[in-house]
mmCIF file of C-alpha atoms in Angstrom:
data_model
loop_
_atom_site.group_PDB
_atom_site.id
_atom_site.type_symbol
_atom_site.label_atom_id
_atom_site.label_comp_id
_atom_site.label_asym_id
_atom_site.label_seq_id
_atom_site.Cartn_x
_atom_site.Cartn_y
_atom_site.Cartn_z
ATOM 1 C CA MET A 1237 -1.399 11.467 0.324
ATOM 2 C CA ALA A 1238 -3.532 11.820 -2.770
ATOM 3 C CA ALA A 1239 -3.010 14.761 -5.100
ATOM 4 C CA ALA A 1240 -6.095 16.793 -6.073
ATOM 5 C CA LYS A 1241 -7.686 15.424 -9.234
ATOM 6 C CA LYS A 1242 -9.986 16.772 -11.929
ATOM 7 C CA THR A 1243 -12.859 14.857 -13.483
ATOM 8 C CA MET A 1244 -13.512 14.509 -17.208
ATOM 9 C CA THR A 1245 -16.029 12.706 -19.384
ATOM 10 C CA LEU A 1246 -14.567 10.352 -21.978
ATOM 11 C CA ASN A 1247 -16.504 9.249 -25.060
ATOM 12 C CA LEU A 1248 -15.422 5.850 -26.370
ATOM 13 C CA THR A 1249 -16.693 3.566 -29.119
ATOM 14 C CA ASP A 1250 -17.859 0.073 -28.216
ATOM 15 C CA ALA A 1251 -14.574 -1.313 -29.490
ATOM 16 C CA GLU A 1252 -12.550 1.143 -27.451
ATOM 17 C CA MET A 1253 -14.581 0.490 -24.326
ATOM 18 C CA GLY A 1254 -14.204 -3.244 -24.936
ATOM 19 C CA ALA A 1255 -10.446 -2.916 -25.189
ATOM 20 C CA LEU A 1256 -10.348 -0.795 -22.046
ATOM 21 C CA GLU A 1257 -12.436 -3.310 -20.107
ATOM 22 C CA GLU A 1258 -10.263 -6.159 -21.340
ATOM 23 C CA LEU A 1259 -7.165 -4.352 -20.097
ATOM 24 C CA CYS A 1260 -8.850 -3.692 -16.754
ATOM 25 C CA VAL A 1261 -9.472 -7.406 -16.268
ATOM 26 C CA LYS A 1262 -6.002 -8.399 -17.478
ATOM 27 C CA LYS A 1263 -4.272 -5.833 -15.287
ATOM 28 C CA ASP A 1264 -6.678 -6.041 -12.357
ATOM 29 C CA LEU A 1265 -6.961 -2.254 -12.462
ATOM 30 C CA SER A 1266 -9.796 0.274 -12.662
ATOM 31 C CA LYS A 1267 -10.527 2.093 -15.923
ATOM 32 C CA THR A 1268 -9.053 5.259 -14.442
ATOM 33 C CA ALA A 1269 -5.869 3.443 -13.430
ATOM 34 C CA VAL A 1270 -5.433 1.899 -16.897
ATOM 35 C CA LEU A 1271 -5.947 5.246 -18.636
ATOM 36 C CA ARG A 1272 -3.547 7.013 -16.284
ATOM 37 C CA GLN A 1273 -0.893 4.370 -16.987
ATOM 38 C CA ALA A 1274 -1.550 4.747 -20.713
ATOM 39 C CA LEU A 1275 -1.062 8.518 -20.480
ATOM 40 C CA ARG A 1276 2.185 8.096 -18.527
ATOM 41 C CA LEU A 1277 3.492 5.611 -21.066
ATOM 42 C CA TYR A 1278 2.462 7.808 -24.008
ATOM 43 C CA GLN A 1279 4.162 10.831 -22.457
ATOM 44 C CA THR A 1280 7.328 8.832 -21.694
ATOM 45 C CA VAL A 1281 7.547 7.490 -25.250
ATOM 46 C CA GLU A 1282 6.894 10.910 -26.776
ATOM 47 C CA THR A 1283 9.574 12.501 -24.606
ATOM 48 C CA ARG A 1284 12.182 9.860 -25.415
ATOM 49 C CA VAL A 1285 11.396 9.861 -29.138
ATOM 50 C CA GLY A 1286 11.449 13.657 -29.074
ATOM 51 C CA ARG A 1287 15.008 13.480 -27.721
ATOM 52 C CA GLY A 1288 16.033 11.302 -30.666
ATOM 53 C CA ALA A 1289 15.561 7.824 -29.172
ATOM 54 C CA LYS A 1290 13.936 4.989 -31.126
ATOM 55 C CA LEU A 1291 11.301 2.603 -29.815
ATOM 56 C CA PHE A 1292 11.779 -1.101 -30.546
ATOM 57 C CA PHE A 1293 10.071 -4.359 -29.748
ATOM 58 C CA GLU A 1294 12.534 -7.242 -29.463
ATOM 59 C CA ASP A 1295 11.567 -10.877 -29.902
ATOM 60 C CA ASP A 1296 12.791 -12.615 -26.765
ATOM 61 C CA GLN A 1297 13.888 -15.729 -28.647
ATOM 62 C CA THR A 1298 15.131 -14.532 -32.029
ATOM 63 C CA LYS A 1299 16.329 -11.140 -30.692
ATOM 64 C CA GLU A 1300 14.820 -9.683 -33.855
ATOM 65 C CA LYS A 1301 13.973 -6.015 -33.424
ATOM 66 C CA ALA A 1302 11.043 -4.150 -34.956
ATOM 67 C CA GLU A 1303 10.930 -0.387 -34.739
ATOM 68 C CA VAL A 1304 7.658 1.223 -33.699
ATOM 69 C CA MET A 1305 6.849 4.232 -35.829
ATOM 70 C CA MET A 1306 5.646 7.158 -33.775
ATOM 71 C CA LEU A 1307 3.544 9.662 -35.687
ATOM 72 C CA MET B 1304 4.047 23.243 -8.851
ATOM 73 C CA SER B 1305 1.556 22.394 -6.114
ATOM 74 C CA VAL B 1306 2.890 20.159 -3.367
ATOM 75 C CA GLU B 1307 0.753 17.993 -1.102
ATOM 76 C CA ILE B 1308 2.157 17.868 2.416
ATOM 77 C CA SER B 1309 1.223 15.225 5.010
ATOM 78 C CA SER B 1310 2.119 15.103 8.679
ATOM 79 C CA ALA B 1311 4.536 12.429 9.852
ATOM 80 C CA PHE B 1312 6.960 11.670 12.649
ATOM 81 C CA LEU B 1313 10.626 10.775 12.911
ATOM 82 C CA LEU B 1314 12.627 9.660 15.916
ATOM 83 C CA ASP B 1315 15.170 12.158 17.244
ATOM 84 C CA VAL B 1316 17.748 9.541 18.152
ATOM 85 C CA ALA B 1317 19.728 11.612 20.696
ATOM 86 C CA ALA B 1318 16.611 12.785 22.534
ATOM 87 C CA GLY B 1319 14.839 9.453 22.159
ATOM 88 C CA GLN B 1320 11.664 11.339 21.232
ATOM 89 C CA ALA B 1321 9.336 11.548 18.267
ATOM 90 C CA VAL B 1322 9.533 14.821 16.356
ATOM 91 C CA ALA B 1323 7.081 16.253 13.838
ATOM 92 C CA ALA B 1324 8.044 15.806 10.203
ATOM 93 C CA GLU B 1325 6.404 16.257 6.814
ATOM 94 C CA LEU B 1326 6.057 14.046 3.780
ATOM 95 C CA TRP B 1327 5.963 16.040 0.530
ATOM 96 C CA ASP B 1328 4.776 14.534 -2.754
ATOM 97 C CA ALA B 1329 7.501 16.306 -4.736
ATOM 98 C CA VAL B 1330 11.191 17.087 -4.726
ATOM 99 C CA THR B 1331 11.375 20.844 -5.328
ATOM 100 C CA GLU B 1332 14.156 23.395 -5.774
ATOM 101 C CA GLN B 1333 14.274 23.723 -1.977
ATOM 102 C CA GLN B 1334 15.311 20.082 -1.574
ATOM 103 C CA LEU B 1335 17.926 20.364 -4.324
ATOM 104 C CA VAL B 1336 19.447 23.403 -2.600
ATOM 105 C CA HIS B 1337 19.550 21.435 0.664
ATOM 106 C CA TRP B 1338 21.248 18.576 -1.162
ATOM 107 C CA GLU B 1339 23.863 20.921 -2.653
ATOM 108 C CA ASP B 1340 24.466 23.122 0.382
ATOM 109 C CA GLU B 1341 23.950 20.734 3.305
ATOM 110 C CA TRP B 1342 24.150 17.092 2.235
ATOM 111 C CA MET B 1343 27.117 17.293 -0.138
ATOM 112 C CA PRO B 1344 29.618 19.058 2.178
ATOM 113 C CA VAL B 1345 28.912 16.511 4.936
ATOM 114 C CA GLN B 1346 29.246 13.640 2.482
ATOM 115 C CA ARG B 1347 32.446 14.970 0.887
ATOM 116 C CA GLU B 1348 34.094 15.535 4.260
ATOM 117 C CA PHE B 1349 33.131 12.049 5.434
ATOM 118 C CA VAL B 1350 34.430 10.348 2.296
ATOM 119 C CA GLU B 1351 37.727 12.264 2.513
ATOM 120 C CA ARG B 1352 38.113 11.179 6.136
ATOM 121 C CA MET B 1353 37.430 7.557 5.217
ATOM 122 C CA LYS B 1354 39.923 7.669 2.359
ATOM 123 C CA ALA B 1355 42.570 9.259 4.606
ATOM 124 C CA ALA B 1356 41.986 6.478 7.112
ATOM 125 C CA GLY B 1357 42.666 3.927 4.385
ATOM 126 C CA VAL B 1358 39.136 2.555 4.250
ATOM 127 C CA GLU B 1359 38.743 0.371 1.159
ATOM 128 C CA ARG B 1360 36.637 1.723 -1.724
ATOM 129 C CA ALA B 1361 33.932 -0.907 -1.358
ATOM 130 C CA LEU B 1362 33.102 0.443 2.088
ATOM 131 C CA LEU B 1363 32.660 4.061 0.991
ATOM 132 C CA PRO B 1364 29.020 5.210 0.751
ATOM 133 C CA GLN B 1365 27.824 3.751 -2.543
ATOM 134 C CA SER B 1366 25.361 6.518 -3.321
ATOM 135 C CA ARG B 1367 28.089 9.173 -3.073
ATOM 136 C CA HIS B 1368 28.011 9.794 -6.836
ATOM 137 C CA TRP B 1369 24.252 10.415 -6.987
ATOM 138 C CA ASP B 1370 23.477 13.849 -8.376
ATOM 139 C CA TRP B 1371 19.952 14.739 -7.295
ATOM 140 C CA ARG B 1372 19.814 17.915 -9.396
ATOM 141 C CA ARG B 1373 20.535 15.945 -12.551
ATOM 142 C CA LYS B 1374 18.069 13.238 -11.543
ATOM 143 C CA ALA B 1375 15.346 15.778 -10.785
ATOM 144 C CA GLU B 1376 15.946 17.517 -14.119
ATOM 145 C CA ALA B 1377 15.933 14.216 -16.009
ATOM 146 C CA PHE B 1378 12.541 13.243 -14.557
ATOM 147 C CA SER B 1379 11.054 16.744 -14.477
ATOM 148 C CA GLY B 1380 7.496 16.814 -15.794
ATOM 149 C CA SER B 1381 7.347 13.048 -16.257
ATOM 150 C CA LEU B 1382 3.971 11.688 -15.127
ATOM 151 C CA ALA B 1383 5.562 8.258 -14.712
ATOM 152 C CA ASN B 1384 8.174 9.521 -12.262
ATOM 153 C CA PRO B 1385 6.694 11.200 -9.197
ATOM 154 C CA SER B 1386 9.057 12.178 -6.400
ATOM 155 C CA PHE B 1387 8.707 12.455 -2.642
ATOM 156 C CA CYS B 1388 10.721 13.895 0.227
ATOM 157 C CA VAL B 1389 10.763 14.010 4.010
ATOM 158 C CA MET B 1390 11.217 17.360 5.740
ATOM 159 C CA CYS B 1391 11.998 17.854 9.423
ATOM 160 C CA GLN B 1392 13.112 20.955 11.307
ATOM 161 C CA GLY B 1393 13.262 22.891 8.040
ATOM 162 C CA MET B 1394 15.711 20.491 6.417
ATOM 163 C CA THR B 1395 15.380 17.782 3.765
ATOM 164 C CA GLN B 1396 15.947 14.438 5.475
ATOM 165 C CA GLY B 1397 15.354 12.085 2.562
ATOM 166 C CA MET B 1398 14.322 11.996 -1.107
ATOM 167 C CA MET B 1399 12.831 9.414 -3.459
ATOM 168 C CA ILE B 1400 11.969 9.175 -7.165
ATOM 169 C CA VAL B 1401 9.697 6.359 -8.359
ATOM 170 C CA ASN B 1402 8.520 4.928 -11.685
ATOM 171 C CA THR B 1403 4.984 3.688 -12.401
ATOM 172 C CA LEU B 1404 5.781 1.782 -15.608
ATOM 173 C CA HIS B 1405 7.478 -1.347 -14.272
ATOM 174 C CA LYS B 1406 6.043 -4.855 -13.953
ATOM 175 C CA ALA B 1407 6.368 -7.353 -11.133
ATOM 176 C CA ARG B 1408 8.714 -10.326 -11.562
ATOM 177 C CA VAL B 1409 8.051 -12.382 -8.452
ATOM 178 C CA ALA B 1410 6.095 -15.470 -9.541
ATOM 179 C CA SER B 1411 2.874 -14.764 -7.607
ATOM 180 C CA GLN B 1412 2.618 -11.224 -9.064
ATOM 181 C CA ALA B 1413 4.391 -11.602 -12.424
ATOM 182 C CA GLY B 1414 3.345 -9.026 -15.003
ATOM 183 C CA LYS B 1415 1.299 -6.912 -12.619
ATOM 184 C CA GLU B 1416 1.956 -3.199 -12.195
ATOM 185 C CA LEU B 1417 4.166 -2.028 -9.356
ATOM 186 C CA ILE B 1418 5.848 1.125 -8.185
ATOM 187 C CA TYR B 1419 9.542 0.866 -8.953
ATOM 188 C CA ILE B 1420 11.798 2.924 -6.701
ATOM 189 C CA GLU B 1421 14.407 4.520 -8.921
ATOM 190 C CA TYR B 1422 16.267 6.321 -6.132
ATOM 191 C CA LEU B 1423 15.843 6.592 -2.388
ATOM 192 C CA GLU B 1424 18.401 8.344 -0.227
ATOM 193 C CA ASN B 1425 18.626 9.461 3.369
ATOM 194 C CA ALA B 1426 20.459 12.649 4.414
ATOM 195 C CA PRO B 1427 24.052 11.745 5.318
ATOM 196 C CA TRP B 1428 23.640 12.656 9.014
ATOM 197 C CA ASN B 1429 20.826 10.118 9.300
ATOM 198 C CA ARG B 1430 22.917 7.221 7.999
ATOM 199 C CA ARG B 1431 24.569 4.985 10.519
ATOM 200 C CA HIS B 1432 27.914 4.789 8.726
ATOM 201 C CA PHE B 1433 28.047 8.571 8.229
ATOM 202 C CA ALA B 1434 27.242 9.824 11.697
ATOM 203 C CA SER B 1435 30.213 10.020 14.034
ATOM 204 C CA ASP B 1436 28.227 8.657 16.968
ATOM 205 C CA GLN B 1437 24.592 8.124 16.058
ATOM 206 C CA PRO B 1438 22.159 9.132 13.327
ATOM 207 C CA ARG B 1439 20.248 12.382 13.900
ATOM 208 C CA PHE B 1440 16.826 11.070 12.851
ATOM 209 C CA ALA B 1441 15.623 7.495 12.468
ATOM 210 C CA GLY B 1442 12.665 6.466 10.345
ATOM 211 C CA VAL B 1443 13.280 8.439 7.153
ATOM 212 C CA GLY B 1444 13.750 5.391 4.926
ATOM 213 C CA SER B 1445 10.711 3.670 6.417
ATOM 214 C CA LEU B 1446 8.613 6.796 5.911
ATOM 215 C CA LEU B 1447 9.567 6.921 2.237
ATOM 216 C CA MET B 1448 8.852 3.194 1.840
ATOM 217 C CA ARG B 1449 5.430 3.746 3.427
ATOM 218 C CA ALA B 1450 4.827 6.599 0.978
ATOM 219 C CA ALA B 1451 5.736 4.308 -1.923
ATOM 220 C CA ILE B 1452 3.347 1.617 -0.627
ATOM 221 C CA GLU B 1453 0.580 4.169 -0.149
ATOM 222 C CA PHE B 1454 1.132 5.515 -3.677
ATOM 223 C CA SER B 1455 1.111 1.958 -5.053
ATOM 224 C CA ARG B 1456 -2.232 1.343 -3.340
ATOM 225 C CA GLU B 1457 -3.695 4.630 -4.607
ATOM 226 C CA GLU B 1458 -2.773 3.613 -8.148
ATOM 227 C CA GLY B 1459 -4.464 0.236 -7.739
ATOM 228 C CA PHE B 1460 -1.144 -1.641 -7.575
ATOM 229 C CA LYS B 1461 -2.019 -3.049 -4.125
ATOM 230 C CA GLY B 1462 1.232 -2.008 -2.458
ATOM 231 C CA ARG B 1463 3.542 -3.808 -4.894
ATOM 232 C CA LEU B 1464 7.041 -2.273 -5.020
ATOM 233 C CA GLY B 1465 10.279 -3.112 -6.824
ATOM 234 C CA LEU B 1466 13.822 -1.767 -6.687
ATOM 235 C CA HIS B 1467 17.468 -2.488 -7.365
ATOM 236 C CA SER B 1468 19.493 -2.080 -4.194
ATOM 237 C CA LEU B 1469 23.022 -0.850 -3.703
ATOM 238 C CA PRO B 1470 24.947 -3.639 -1.918
ATOM 239 C CA GLN B 1471 25.151 -1.651 1.334
ATOM 240 C CA SER B 1472 21.340 -1.550 1.499
ATOM 241 C CA ASN B 1473 20.568 -5.190 0.643
ATOM 242 C CA GLY B 1474 20.170 -6.127 4.306
ATOM 243 C CA TRP B 1475 17.798 -3.262 5.028
ATOM 244 C CA TYR B 1476 15.445 -4.056 2.152
ATOM 245 C CA SER B 1477 15.532 -7.745 2.966
ATOM 246 C CA ASN B 1478 15.318 -7.657 6.767
ATOM 247 C CA ALA B 1479 13.755 -4.338 7.774
ATOM 248 C CA CYS B 1480 11.401 -4.088 4.799
ATOM 249 C CA GLY B 1481 10.730 -7.805 4.384
ATOM 250 C CA MET B 1482 11.073 -7.669 0.594
ATOM 251 C CA THR B 1483 11.833 -10.698 -1.562
ATOM 252 C CA ASP B 1484 15.403 -10.781 -2.895
ATOM 253 C CA LEU B 1485 15.251 -12.058 -6.482
ATOM 254 C CA GLY B 1486 19.041 -12.148 -6.729
ATOM 255 C CA THR B 1487 21.475 -10.241 -8.898
ATOM 256 C CA ASP B 1488 20.250 -8.676 -12.139
ATOM 257 C CA ALA B 1489 22.759 -9.044 -14.968
ATOM 258 C CA ASP B 1490 20.907 -6.312 -16.877
ATOM 259 C CA TYR B 1491 21.331 -3.827 -14.029
ATOM 260 C CA GLN B 1492 24.965 -3.713 -12.887
ATOM 261 C CA ASN B 1493 24.482 -7.026 -11.082
ATOM 262 C CA LEU B 1494 22.618 -5.264 -8.297
ATOM 263 C CA HIS B 1495 20.158 -7.326 -6.288
ATOM 264 C CA TYR B 1496 16.541 -6.861 -7.363
ATOM 265 C CA PHE B 1497 13.925 -6.767 -4.593
ATOM 266 C CA GLU B 1498 10.151 -6.847 -4.682
ATOM 267 C CA MET B 1499 7.431 -6.272 -2.116
ATOM 268 C CA THR B 1500 4.186 -8.201 -2.637
ATOM 269 C CA PRO B 1501 0.803 -6.889 -1.423
ATOM 270 C CA GLU B 1502 1.051 -9.239 1.564
ATOM 271 C CA GLN B 1503 4.554 -8.010 2.410
ATOM 272 C CA ALA B 1504 3.312 -4.424 2.090
ATOM 273 C CA ASP B 1505 0.501 -5.192 4.551
ATOM 274 C CA THR B 1506 3.042 -6.683 6.965
ATOM 275 C CA PHE B 1507 5.382 -3.714 6.611
ATOM 276 C CA ILE B 1508 2.575 -1.251 7.350
ATOM 277 C CA ALA B 1509 1.211 -3.370 10.207
ATOM 278 C CA LYS B 1510 4.648 -3.428 11.852
ATOM 279 C CA GLY B 1511 4.355 0.344 12.118
ATOM 280 C CA ASN B 1512 7.699 0.921 10.426
#
């Protein structure tokens, strides 16, 4: 089952397109799939931060935490 | 909310016949009402009977504390958490909530995207340990697993799935689904973590589960 989808045109700079293509290769995903994952992640982070949560990256070895500032 | 509905089949165990069912790509208010009004009374009565019979706690249904209304509210509107359900004869027979933001751990797929199954539950009358004689419908869990595989493929994740299993379901995910058991996860209540690779997904679908 595939939900109905809408099409849009996306204008990207060379650098942005390069980054997108790099992610596609790394993830073995299509451009659409990468952008959909990015949107899901962005929405999830915004929702959690909106509820008062903080977003951290933790160094696996030192356990040092760095907070990601969300604008 | 628009809901996509696909045709499916379940096995009516008593009649030994296939019956028409539907796979919905959402858990809606209708399913939550079924959970509250139909699933919960059956479950409560069964658990009380087991307790009265002196059955030890570990053998009680381990998903008995799951609150689908709270889960549905918690994930409402989240693009990363689609939900699915199986309907048959006007009643919700199973529900599932998934997550698109997890990564594979099994060595051959490490770091690749997968569909993580947050929750999957069958209606109490379809579970072997609930039904007094036999389950009403068979195939609900398999139908939801197929839906998860199909969704994983649509997203470009090639059928990869992951989940933490309640102990009572370890055997089903390992044997019936053919998933890889990566052992207990200390970061997740020591539940066993299972993954399905693209090859295992192909095998599961080919078996016609």
